[in-house]
Amino acid sequence: MSTTERTPGRPRPAVAELPAYRPGRDASQAEAEHGITNAIKLASNENPEPALAAIVDAISAAAAGVNRYADHRATPVRAALADHLGVDIEQVTVGSGSSGVLHQIFSTYVADGDEVLFPWRSFEVYPIYTRLAAGRQVDVPLNDELGVDVDALIAALTPATKVVVVATPNNPTGVLCSTADLARLAIAAGDDTIVVVDEAYREFAPADGDDAVRDLVGRYHNVVVTRTLSKAQGLAGLRLGYAIGHPGVIADIDKGAVPFAVNALAQAGALAAIAHADEITERVERIVAERSRVVEALRAVGWWLPEPAGNFIYLPVGDGAVALAVALEKVGVVVRPFDGDGVRVTIGTPAENDRFLAAIADHAPVGR
Ligand SMILES: Cc1ncc(COP(=O)(O)O)c(C=O)c1O
């Protein structure tokens, strides 16, 4: 088809100007581009271990029933999550990944020129969803430790701020934001502003640490916590994320849900994952131990790294980010560059992490 003719239709200006979301590159893309074999992908913060057998069995069993629509509100999953979290079922909603839930949140609250406030650098869908909703992005730089500067966020609040989003651990830097700080933010924001706490990676943070559901939901009615089964539970390809908040807020968010967005297989897999929480915890512990090993190896040779609490580490190499990522990719280690800022490397299997450590040894460490 000719690409020179005009594209039919008239997208909204917000959409026309929008860059497409760029996922992490696949190993096969790197292999084809560089003429190599055995590339590994450490670019999308995926869990390196295949899903638990019990989850695969549950999905397989559910496959026979896909001629029927699934439960629109995923009631059994919401009930199981609510039970697990110690909240009411009306406080929980689900979506197609937490990206889907975040999309619902933005489209519920943000329109023409409304301000959306978040730290930057952070998860790349926040600017995309803001622009898609025709909102106005207000971003605040991270602090010197590459964590969230809550005082700066509070100072940037205005009557036009409809949504504030904070990822903790932050993607891509991995740094945690305390619930004490988030509570200050929620109070300063007030009930006309929704404060989204994106805990996609919370399982990789210390188990005895802060917990936004326990510490914030119920106390601050404007706080919505989002979580996902994509990371710790290893169900990225299945798409199930969820939000926990005030029942009224959850009901508002749910009005814009795509009907049956959480499919039957995702619901079956999620129920099995929730039922096998102990095995998931063991897997998380393996990844956290590997993260410590990688961080120690890098620090020992002089790298400065922000304190990681997710299933990834971050090399703040500034302008060298793309060049470093390309060099690593040429030797088969696919990582995620953020142009001008740094390179994010997902923690993989021990063998994959060894590959990364061997590849990075050819590059001068960037310290402080
Ligand atoms: C901070 C953060 N939030 C949310 C997500 C969305 O994950 P999913 O849509 O798979 O639940 C990601 C994925 O990388 C993320 O990094």
mmCIF file of C-alpha atoms and ligand atoms in Angstrom:
data_model
loop_
_atom_site.group_PDB
_atom_site.id
_atom_site.type_symbol
_atom_site.label_atom_id
_atom_site.label_comp_id
_atom_site.label_asym_id
_atom_site.label_seq_id
_atom_site.Cartn_x
_atom_site.Cartn_y
_atom_site.Cartn_z
ATOM 1 C CA MET A 1 0.000 0.000 0.000
ATOM 2 C CA SER A 2 1.268 3.477 -0.859
ATOM 3 C CA THR A 3 2.498 5.386 2.167
ATOM 4 C CA THR A 4 2.600 8.729 0.365
ATOM 5 C CA GLU A 5 -1.150 9.198 0.260
ATOM 6 C CA ARG A 6 -2.856 10.978 3.153
ATOM 7 C CA THR A 7 -3.787 8.757 6.114
ATOM 8 C CA PRO A 8 -7.574 8.678 6.317
ATOM 9 C CA GLY A 9 -9.358 9.995 9.376
ATOM 10 C CA ARG A 10 -8.730 12.970 11.641
ATOM 11 C CA PRO A 11 -7.185 11.830 14.936
ATOM 12 C CA ARG A 12 -7.603 14.185 17.873
ATOM 13 C CA PRO A 13 -4.604 16.584 17.997
ATOM 14 C CA ALA A 14 -3.468 14.844 21.209
ATOM 15 C CA VAL A 15 -3.236 11.539 19.344
ATOM 16 C CA ALA A 16 -1.734 12.928 16.145
ATOM 17 C CA GLU A 17 1.198 14.385 18.074
ATOM 18 C CA LEU A 18 1.729 11.330 20.239
ATOM 19 C CA PRO A 19 4.831 9.175 19.856
ATOM 20 C CA ALA A 20 4.048 5.434 19.905
ATOM 21 C CA TYR A 21 4.927 3.487 23.076
ATOM 22 C CA ARG A 22 8.228 1.681 22.534
ATOM 23 C CA PRO A 23 8.537 -1.651 24.331
ATOM 24 C CA GLY A 24 11.908 -3.178 25.171
ATOM 25 C CA ARG A 25 13.566 -4.849 22.181
ATOM 26 C CA ASP A 26 13.312 -8.621 21.796
ATOM 27 C CA ALA A 27 16.326 -10.916 21.716
ATOM 28 C CA SER A 28 15.342 -12.044 18.199
ATOM 29 C CA GLN A 29 15.398 -8.441 16.923
ATOM 30 C CA ALA A 30 18.920 -7.990 18.275
ATOM 31 C CA GLU A 31 20.036 -11.294 16.765
ATOM 32 C CA ALA A 32 18.726 -10.349 13.318
ATOM 33 C CA GLU A 33 20.176 -6.837 13.464
ATOM 34 C CA HIS A 34 23.650 -7.764 14.672
ATOM 35 C CA GLY A 35 23.963 -11.190 13.039
ATOM 36 C CA ILE A 36 24.427 -12.921 16.406
ATOM 37 C CA THR A 37 22.872 -15.887 18.183
ATOM 38 C CA ASN A 38 21.973 -16.559 21.825
ATOM 39 C CA ALA A 39 20.948 -13.002 22.650
ATOM 40 C CA ILE A 40 19.207 -12.521 26.006
ATOM 41 C CA LYS A 41 16.543 -9.969 26.841
ATOM 42 C CA LEU A 42 17.027 -7.957 30.008
ATOM 43 C CA ALA A 43 15.003 -5.035 28.672
ATOM 44 C CA SER A 44 11.417 -5.318 29.918
ATOM 45 C CA ASN A 45 11.573 -6.161 33.625
ATOM 46 C CA GLU A 46 10.074 -9.565 33.000
ATOM 47 C CA ASN A 47 10.368 -12.496 35.376
ATOM 48 C CA PRO A 48 13.027 -14.847 33.925
ATOM 49 C CA GLU A 49 11.346 -18.009 35.244
ATOM 50 C CA PRO A 50 8.389 -19.558 33.389
ATOM 51 C CA ALA A 51 5.024 -19.353 35.138
ATOM 52 C CA LEU A 52 4.424 -21.919 37.907
ATOM 53 C CA ALA A 53 3.083 -25.262 36.630
ATOM 54 C CA ALA A 54 -0.111 -24.779 38.655
ATOM 55 C CA ILE A 55 -0.741 -21.493 36.850
ATOM 56 C CA VAL A 56 -0.136 -23.041 33.423
ATOM 57 C CA ASP A 57 -2.504 -25.905 34.344
ATOM 58 C CA ALA A 58 -5.217 -23.467 35.402
ATOM 59 C CA ILE A 59 -4.860 -21.484 32.172
ATOM 60 C CA SER A 60 -4.964 -24.683 30.093
ATOM 61 C CA ALA A 61 -8.112 -25.849 31.852
ATOM 62 C CA ALA A 62 -9.773 -22.474 31.294
ATOM 63 C CA ALA A 63 -8.946 -22.580 27.578
ATOM 64 C CA ALA A 64 -11.754 -25.075 26.974
ATOM 65 C CA GLY A 65 -14.308 -22.483 28.077
ATOM 66 C CA VAL A 66 -13.320 -19.508 25.961
ATOM 67 C CA ASN A 67 -16.472 -19.670 23.844
ATOM 68 C CA ARG A 68 -18.092 -17.884 26.807
ATOM 69 C CA TYR A 69 -17.398 -14.365 28.043
ATOM 70 C CA ALA A 70 -15.547 -14.281 31.305
ATOM 71 C CA ASP A 71 -16.978 -12.612 34.418
ATOM 72 C CA HIS A 72 -16.984 -8.923 33.372
ATOM 73 C CA ARG A 73 -15.915 -7.692 36.798
ATOM 74 C CA ALA A 74 -13.607 -10.666 37.454
ATOM 75 C CA THR A 75 -15.478 -11.167 40.709
ATOM 76 C CA PRO A 76 -13.617 -14.280 41.942
ATOM 77 C CA VAL A 77 -10.246 -12.590 41.304
ATOM 78 C CA ARG A 78 -11.304 -9.377 43.017
ATOM 79 C CA ALA A 79 -12.629 -11.421 45.954
ATOM 80 C CA ALA A 80 -9.367 -13.345 46.255
ATOM 81 C CA LEU A 81 -7.291 -10.157 46.018
ATOM 82 C CA ALA A 82 -9.497 -8.370 48.564
ATOM 83 C CA ASP A 83 -9.179 -11.299 50.937
ATOM 84 C CA HIS A 84 -5.406 -11.403 50.495
ATOM 85 C CA LEU A 85 -5.101 -7.645 51.068
ATOM 86 C CA GLY A 86 -7.624 -7.361 53.906
ATOM 87 C CA VAL A 87 -9.878 -4.860 52.083
ATOM 88 C CA ASP A 88 -13.479 -4.974 50.800
ATOM 89 C CA ILE A 89 -14.143 -6.290 47.307
ATOM 90 C CA GLU A 90 -15.636 -2.873 46.366
ATOM 91 C CA GLN A 91 -12.182 -1.412 46.960
ATOM 92 C CA VAL A 92 -10.601 -3.503 44.196
ATOM 93 C CA THR A 93 -10.799 -3.253 40.433
ATOM 94 C CA VAL A 94 -8.879 -5.120 37.751
ATOM 95 C CA GLY A 95 -7.718 -4.315 34.248
ATOM 96 C CA SER A 96 -5.639 -5.513 31.340
ATOM 97 C CA GLY A 97 -2.338 -5.196 33.180
ATOM 98 C CA SER A 98 -1.772 -2.280 35.527
ATOM 99 C CA SER A 99 -1.153 -0.303 32.323
ATOM 100 C CA GLY A 100 -4.823 -0.923 31.565
ATOM 101 C CA VAL A 101 -5.855 0.179 35.052
ATOM 102 C CA LEU A 102 -3.701 3.316 34.790
ATOM 103 C CA HIS A 103 -5.307 4.084 31.437
ATOM 104 C CA GLN A 104 -8.739 3.889 33.071
ATOM 105 C CA ILE A 105 -7.597 6.174 35.892
ATOM 106 C CA PHE A 106 -6.255 8.808 33.501
ATOM 107 C CA SER A 107 -9.347 8.736 31.310
ATOM 108 C CA THR A 108 -11.583 9.033 34.377
ATOM 109 C CA TYR A 109 -9.944 12.164 35.776
ATOM 110 C CA VAL A 110 -7.943 13.957 33.093
ATOM 111 C CA ALA A 111 -9.247 16.166 30.250
ATOM 112 C CA ASP A 112 -8.481 19.430 28.444
ATOM 113 C CA GLY A 113 -5.503 21.017 30.149
ATOM 114 C CA ASP A 114 -5.882 19.280 33.530
ATOM 115 C CA GLU A 115 -2.500 18.898 35.169
ATOM 116 C CA VAL A 116 -0.950 15.497 35.786
ATOM 117 C CA LEU A 117 2.005 15.627 38.122
ATOM 118 C CA PHE A 118 4.738 13.018 38.393
ATOM 119 C CA PRO A 119 8.447 12.687 39.083
ATOM 120 C CA TRP A 120 10.662 12.272 36.067
ATOM 121 C CA ARG A 121 12.257 10.067 34.965
ATOM 122 C CA SER A 122 9.604 7.449 35.601
ATOM 123 C CA PHE A 123 7.356 4.971 33.808
ATOM 124 C CA GLU A 124 6.959 5.994 30.185
ATOM 125 C CA VAL A 125 3.209 5.530 29.944
ATOM 126 C CA TYR A 126 2.571 8.466 32.324
ATOM 127 C CA PRO A 127 3.439 11.141 29.725
ATOM 128 C CA ILE A 128 1.708 9.153 26.983
ATOM 129 C CA TYR A 129 -1.529 8.752 28.925
ATOM 130 C CA THR A 130 -1.414 12.401 30.000
ATOM 131 C CA ARG A 131 -1.149 13.586 26.412
ATOM 132 C CA LEU A 132 -3.713 11.069 25.207
ATOM 133 C CA ALA A 133 -6.201 12.511 27.696
ATOM 134 C CA ALA A 134 -5.261 16.048 26.505
ATOM 135 C CA GLY A 135 -3.896 16.766 29.957
ATOM 136 C CA ARG A 136 -0.865 18.880 30.790
ATOM 137 C CA GLN A 137 2.272 17.134 32.008
ATOM 138 C CA VAL A 138 3.943 18.696 35.036
ATOM 139 C CA ASP A 139 7.064 16.788 35.922
ATOM 140 C CA VAL A 140 9.494 17.217 38.776
ATOM 141 C CA PRO A 141 13.108 16.007 38.607
ATOM 142 C CA LEU A 142 14.193 13.094 40.756
ATOM 143 C CA ASN A 143 16.448 13.896 43.719
ATOM 144 C CA ASP A 144 20.229 13.312 43.815
ATOM 145 C CA GLU A 145 19.723 9.667 44.801
ATOM 146 C CA LEU A 146 17.409 9.247 41.762
ATOM 147 C CA GLY A 147 14.426 8.862 44.093
ATOM 148 C CA VAL A 148 11.223 10.868 44.362
ATOM 149 C CA ASP A 149 11.491 14.467 45.617
ATOM 150 C CA VAL A 150 8.209 14.615 47.513
ATOM 151 C CA ASP A 151 8.686 18.212 48.686
ATOM 152 C CA ALA A 152 9.130 19.305 45.071
ATOM 153 C CA LEU A 153 5.979 17.396 44.095
ATOM 154 C CA ILE A 154 4.048 19.087 46.901
ATOM 155 C CA ALA A 155 5.368 22.472 45.772
ATOM 156 C CA ALA A 156 4.205 21.748 42.208
ATOM 157 C CA LEU A 157 0.577 20.997 43.197
ATOM 158 C CA THR A 158 -1.946 23.546 41.875
ATOM 159 C CA PRO A 159 -5.754 23.700 41.844
ATOM 160 C CA ALA A 160 -5.505 22.292 38.279
ATOM 161 C CA THR A 161 -3.703 19.108 39.421
ATOM 162 C CA LYS A 162 -6.164 16.262 38.883
ATOM 163 C CA VAL A 163 -3.807 13.307 39.211
ATOM 164 C CA VAL A 164 -0.404 12.733 40.819
ATOM 165 C CA VAL A 165 1.413 9.474 40.004
ATOM 166 C CA VAL A 166 4.357 8.072 41.925
ATOM 167 C CA ALA A 167 5.923 4.716 41.107
ATOM 168 C CA THR A 168 7.532 3.025 44.104
ATOM 169 C CA PRO A 169 9.931 1.365 43.416
ATOM 170 C CA ASN A 170 10.432 3.890 40.639
ATOM 171 C CA ASN A 171 10.912 2.639 37.103
ATOM 172 C CA PRO A 172 13.628 2.908 35.794
ATOM 173 C CA THR A 173 15.740 3.964 38.797
ATOM 174 C CA GLY A 174 14.411 1.364 41.263
ATOM 175 C CA VAL A 175 14.347 3.702 44.262
ATOM 176 C CA LEU A 176 11.578 3.434 46.882
ATOM 177 C CA CYS A 177 9.418 6.298 48.132
ATOM 178 C CA SER A 178 8.290 5.929 51.760
ATOM 179 C CA THR A 179 4.608 5.762 52.626
ATOM 180 C CA ALA A 180 5.262 8.516 55.192
ATOM 181 C CA ASP A 181 6.257 10.797 52.305
ATOM 182 C CA LEU A 182 3.324 9.595 50.197
ATOM 183 C CA ALA A 183 0.982 10.368 53.097
ATOM 184 C CA ARG A 184 2.307 13.942 53.178
ATOM 185 C CA LEU A 185 1.687 14.145 49.444
ATOM 186 C CA ALA A 186 -1.861 12.776 49.777
ATOM 187 C CA ILE A 187 -2.696 15.299 52.514
ATOM 188 C CA ALA A 188 -1.215 18.194 50.528
ATOM 189 C CA ALA A 189 -3.047 17.101 47.370
ATOM 190 C CA GLY A 190 -6.450 16.965 49.083
ATOM 191 C CA ASP A 191 -9.607 15.182 48.017
ATOM 192 C CA ASP A 192 -9.923 16.974 44.660
ATOM 193 C CA THR A 193 -6.755 15.273 43.452
ATOM 194 C CA ILE A 194 -6.184 11.548 43.002
ATOM 195 C CA VAL A 195 -2.776 10.296 44.128
ATOM 196 C CA VAL A 196 -1.837 7.101 42.305
ATOM 197 C CA VAL A 197 0.814 4.966 43.966
ATOM 198 C CA ASP A 198 2.120 2.566 41.329
ATOM 199 C CA GLU A 199 3.513 -0.474 43.125
ATOM 200 C CA ALA A 200 4.182 -2.694 40.088
ATOM 201 C CA TYR A 201 7.439 -3.906 41.668
ATOM 202 C CA ARG A 202 6.507 -3.926 45.341
ATOM 203 C CA GLU A 203 7.160 -7.648 45.883
ATOM 204 C CA PHE A 204 10.876 -7.085 45.209
ATOM 205 C CA ALA A 205 11.154 -4.460 47.968
ATOM 206 C CA PRO A 206 11.888 -5.527 51.567
ATOM 207 C CA ALA A 207 8.939 -7.588 52.838
ATOM 208 C CA ASP A 208 9.025 -5.863 56.238
ATOM 209 C CA GLY A 209 8.983 -2.394 54.676
ATOM 210 C CA ASP A 210 6.248 0.037 53.712
ATOM 211 C CA ASP A 211 3.025 -1.145 52.101
ATOM 212 C CA ALA A 212 0.871 1.471 50.400
ATOM 213 C CA VAL A 213 -2.345 -0.537 50.764
ATOM 214 C CA ARG A 214 -1.824 -1.062 54.500
ATOM 215 C CA ASP A 215 -0.399 2.385 55.202
ATOM 216 C CA LEU A 216 -2.427 4.658 52.918
ATOM 217 C CA VAL A 217 -5.651 3.148 51.535
ATOM 218 C CA GLY A 218 -8.437 3.612 54.079
ATOM 219 C CA ARG A 219 -6.646 6.553 55.683
ATOM 220 C CA TYR A 220 -6.333 8.827 52.653
ATOM 221 C CA HIS A 221 -9.388 8.459 50.438
ATOM 222 C CA ASN A 222 -7.726 10.157 47.469
ATOM 223 C CA VAL A 223 -5.016 7.447 47.226
ATOM 224 C CA VAL A 224 -5.314 4.660 44.655
ATOM 225 C CA VAL A 225 -2.661 1.932 44.678
ATOM 226 C CA THR A 226 -1.992 -0.001 41.462
ATOM 227 C CA ARG A 227 -0.328 -3.406 41.359
ATOM 228 C CA THR A 228 0.220 -6.135 38.797
ATOM 229 C CA LEU A 229 0.703 -9.867 38.373
ATOM 230 C CA SER A 230 3.136 -9.207 35.495
ATOM 231 C CA LYS A 231 6.355 -8.971 37.484
ATOM 232 C CA ALA A 232 6.703 -11.076 40.654
ATOM 233 C CA GLN A 233 4.032 -13.555 39.544
ATOM 234 C CA GLY A 234 5.550 -13.723 36.060
ATOM 235 C CA LEU A 235 2.274 -13.243 34.172
ATOM 236 C CA ALA A 236 3.315 -10.337 31.928
ATOM 237 C CA GLY A 237 1.920 -12.017 28.831
ATOM 238 C CA LEU A 238 -1.426 -12.742 30.459
ATOM 239 C CA ARG A 239 -2.297 -9.113 31.413
ATOM 240 C CA LEU A 240 -3.851 -8.665 34.817
ATOM 241 C CA GLY A 241 -3.327 -5.611 36.971
ATOM 242 C CA TYR A 242 -5.435 -4.175 39.758
ATOM 243 C CA ALA A 243 -6.144 -1.069 41.778
ATOM 244 C CA ILE A 244 -7.104 -0.659 45.417
ATOM 245 C CA GLY A 245 -8.779 2.473 46.737
ATOM 246 C CA HIS A 246 -11.905 4.125 48.116
ATOM 247 C CA PRO A 247 -15.049 2.291 46.878
ATOM 248 C CA GLY A 248 -16.416 5.473 45.278
ATOM 249 C CA VAL A 249 -13.152 6.098 43.431
ATOM 250 C CA ILE A 250 -13.034 2.475 42.274
ATOM 251 C CA ALA A 251 -16.628 2.755 41.012
ATOM 252 C CA ASP A 252 -15.741 5.907 39.042
ATOM 253 C CA ILE A 253 -12.662 4.266 37.539
ATOM 254 C CA ASP A 254 -14.712 1.224 36.576
ATOM 255 C CA LYS A 255 -17.216 3.196 34.514
ATOM 256 C CA GLY A 256 -14.722 3.452 31.654
ATOM 257 C CA ALA A 257 -13.554 -0.154 31.768
ATOM 258 C CA VAL A 258 -13.432 -2.013 28.462
ATOM 259 C CA PRO A 259 -16.057 -4.761 28.769
ATOM 260 C CA PHE A 260 -14.445 -8.099 29.635
ATOM 261 C CA ALA A 261 -10.953 -6.541 29.486
ATOM 262 C CA VAL A 262 -9.575 -9.221 31.806
ATOM 263 C CA ASN A 263 -9.993 -12.385 29.785
ATOM 264 C CA ALA A 264 -10.932 -15.847 31.049
ATOM 265 C CA LEU A 265 -7.374 -17.207 30.905
ATOM 266 C CA ALA A 266 -6.000 -14.222 32.827
ATOM 267 C CA GLN A 267 -8.647 -14.694 35.510
ATOM 268 C CA ALA A 268 -7.854 -18.407 35.850
ATOM 269 C CA GLY A 269 -4.098 -17.769 35.950
ATOM 270 C CA ALA A 270 -4.509 -14.990 38.490
ATOM 271 C CA LEU A 271 -6.540 -17.169 40.859
ATOM 272 C CA ALA A 272 -3.835 -19.852 40.697
ATOM 273 C CA ALA A 273 -1.089 -17.270 41.305
ATOM 274 C CA ILE A 274 -2.902 -15.870 44.340
ATOM 275 C CA ALA A 275 -3.330 -19.418 45.688
ATOM 276 C CA HIS A 276 0.409 -20.139 45.304
ATOM 277 C CA ALA A 277 1.755 -17.024 46.986
ATOM 278 C CA ASP A 278 4.450 -18.943 48.888
ATOM 279 C CA GLU A 279 6.072 -20.305 45.729
ATOM 280 C CA ILE A 280 5.935 -16.841 44.191
ATOM 281 C CA THR A 281 7.733 -15.488 47.248
ATOM 282 C CA GLU A 282 10.505 -18.072 46.806
ATOM 283 C CA ARG A 283 10.985 -16.940 43.216
ATOM 284 C CA VAL A 284 11.079 -13.315 44.260
ATOM 285 C CA GLU A 285 13.733 -14.148 46.857
ATOM 286 C CA ARG A 286 15.899 -15.720 44.153
ATOM 287 C CA ILE A 287 15.651 -12.584 42.027
ATOM 288 C CA VAL A 288 16.397 -10.314 44.985
ATOM 289 C CA ALA A 289 19.484 -12.405 45.855
ATOM 290 C CA GLU A 290 20.666 -12.134 42.254
ATOM 291 C CA ARG A 291 20.042 -8.379 42.331
ATOM 292 C CA SER A 292 22.322 -8.087 45.368
ATOM 293 C CA ARG A 293 24.993 -10.136 43.626
ATOM 294 C CA VAL A 294 24.877 -7.966 40.488
ATOM 295 C CA VAL A 295 24.878 -4.720 42.469
ATOM 296 C CA GLU A 296 27.819 -5.805 44.619
ATOM 297 C CA ALA A 297 29.807 -6.846 41.551
ATOM 298 C CA LEU A 298 29.186 -3.490 39.874
ATOM 299 C CA ARG A 299 29.897 -1.399 42.963
ATOM 300 C CA ALA A 300 33.095 -3.366 43.585
ATOM 301 C CA VAL A 301 34.512 -2.117 40.289
ATOM 302 C CA GLY A 302 33.444 1.490 40.855
ATOM 303 C CA TRP A 303 29.921 1.918 39.481
ATOM 304 C CA TRP A 304 27.552 4.251 41.318
ATOM 305 C CA LEU A 305 24.011 2.847 41.265
ATOM 306 C CA PRO A 306 20.824 4.137 42.842
ATOM 307 C CA GLU A 307 19.475 1.801 45.554
ATOM 308 C CA PRO A 308 17.418 -0.808 43.660
ATOM 309 C CA ALA A 309 14.164 -2.200 45.076
ATOM 310 C CA GLY A 310 12.651 -3.679 41.893
ATOM 311 C CA ASN A 311 13.686 -6.577 39.642
ATOM 312 C CA PHE A 312 16.146 -4.359 37.773
ATOM 313 C CA ILE A 313 19.135 -2.097 38.251
ATOM 314 C CA TYR A 314 19.908 1.286 36.725
ATOM 315 C CA LEU A 315 23.181 2.597 35.374
ATOM 316 C CA PRO A 316 22.984 6.406 35.274
ATOM 317 C CA VAL A 317 25.448 6.937 32.407
ATOM 318 C CA GLY A 318 23.810 10.135 31.091
ATOM 319 C CA ASP A 319 24.648 10.893 27.467
ATOM 320 C CA GLY A 320 26.328 7.502 27.095
ATOM 321 C CA ALA A 321 23.071 5.584 27.542
ATOM 322 C CA VAL A 322 22.267 4.673 23.948
ATOM 323 C CA ALA A 323 25.901 3.898 23.064
ATOM 324 C CA LEU A 324 26.232 1.580 26.079
ATOM 325 C CA ALA A 325 22.977 -0.208 25.277
ATOM 326 C CA VAL A 326 23.993 -0.704 21.645
ATOM 327 C CA ALA A 327 27.411 -2.037 22.688
ATOM 328 C CA LEU A 328 25.827 -4.522 25.106
ATOM 329 C CA GLU A 329 23.281 -5.539 22.495
ATOM 330 C CA LYS A 330 26.023 -6.274 19.968
ATOM 331 C CA VAL A 331 27.318 -8.941 22.336
ATOM 332 C CA GLY A 332 23.813 -10.308 22.835
ATOM 333 C CA VAL A 333 22.704 -8.570 26.043
ATOM 334 C CA VAL A 334 19.561 -6.565 25.274
ATOM 335 C CA VAL A 335 18.988 -3.817 27.867
ATOM 336 C CA ARG A 336 16.827 -0.690 27.961
ATOM 337 C CA PRO A 337 18.420 2.720 27.299
ATOM 338 C CA PHE A 338 16.792 6.001 28.288
ATOM 339 C CA ASP A 339 18.373 8.538 26.004
ATOM 340 C CA GLY A 340 20.504 11.050 27.881
ATOM 341 C CA ASP A 341 19.790 9.478 31.274
ATOM 342 C CA GLY A 342 20.774 5.868 31.810
ATOM 343 C CA VAL A 343 20.422 2.183 31.099
ATOM 344 C CA ARG A 344 18.038 -0.166 32.902
ATOM 345 C CA VAL A 345 19.005 -3.816 33.205
ATOM 346 C CA THR A 346 16.464 -6.427 34.306
ATOM 347 C CA ILE A 347 17.673 -9.089 36.727
ATOM 348 C CA GLY A 348 17.554 -12.379 34.837
ATOM 349 C CA THR A 349 18.585 -15.932 35.641
ATOM 350 C CA PRO A 350 22.034 -16.371 37.253
ATOM 351 C CA ALA A 351 23.479 -17.349 33.854
ATOM 352 C CA GLU A 352 21.933 -14.293 32.187
ATOM 353 C CA ASN A 353 23.252 -12.017 34.914
ATOM 354 C CA ASP A 354 26.725 -13.506 34.410
ATOM 355 C CA ARG A 355 26.435 -12.670 30.715
ATOM 356 C CA PHE A 356 25.580 -9.082 31.604
ATOM 357 C CA LEU A 357 28.418 -8.779 34.128
ATOM 358 C CA ALA A 358 30.906 -10.170 31.593
ATOM 359 C CA ALA A 359 29.661 -7.724 28.936
ATOM 360 C CA ILE A 360 29.690 -4.652 31.190
ATOM 361 C CA ALA A 361 33.260 -5.447 32.293
ATOM 362 C CA ASP A 362 34.407 -4.059 28.932
ATOM 363 C CA HIS A 363 33.060 -0.626 29.858
ATOM 364 C CA ALA A 364 34.570 1.914 32.207
ATOM 365 C CA PRO A 365 32.431 2.276 35.331
ATOM 366 C CA VAL A 366 30.714 5.588 35.930
ATOM 367 C CA GLY A 367 31.102 6.506 39.579
ATOM 368 C CA ARG A 368 30.420 9.635 41.564
HETATM 369 C C1 LIG B 1 6.127 1.318 37.108
HETATM 370 C C2 LIG B 1 5.306 0.413 36.259
HETATM 371 N N1 LIG B 1 3.999 0.429 36.411
HETATM 372 C C3 LIG B 1 3.200 -0.367 35.695
HETATM 373 C C4 LIG B 1 3.717 -1.224 34.746
HETATM 374 C C5 LIG B 1 2.740 -1.994 33.920
HETATM 375 O O1 LIG B 1 2.839 -3.326 33.954
HETATM 376 P P1 LIG B 1 1.609 -4.224 33.477
HETATM 377 O O2 LIG B 1 0.787 -3.421 32.537
HETATM 378 O O3 LIG B 1 2.228 -5.382 32.829
HETATM 379 O O4 LIG B 1 0.850 -4.541 34.720
HETATM 380 C C6 LIG B 1 5.090 -1.281 34.536
HETATM 381 C C7 LIG B 1 5.649 -2.180 33.513
HETATM 382 O O5 LIG B 1 6.775 -2.164 33.150
HETATM 383 C C8 LIG B 1 5.902 -0.432 35.304
HETATM 384 O O6 LIG B 1 7.222 -0.405 35.130
#
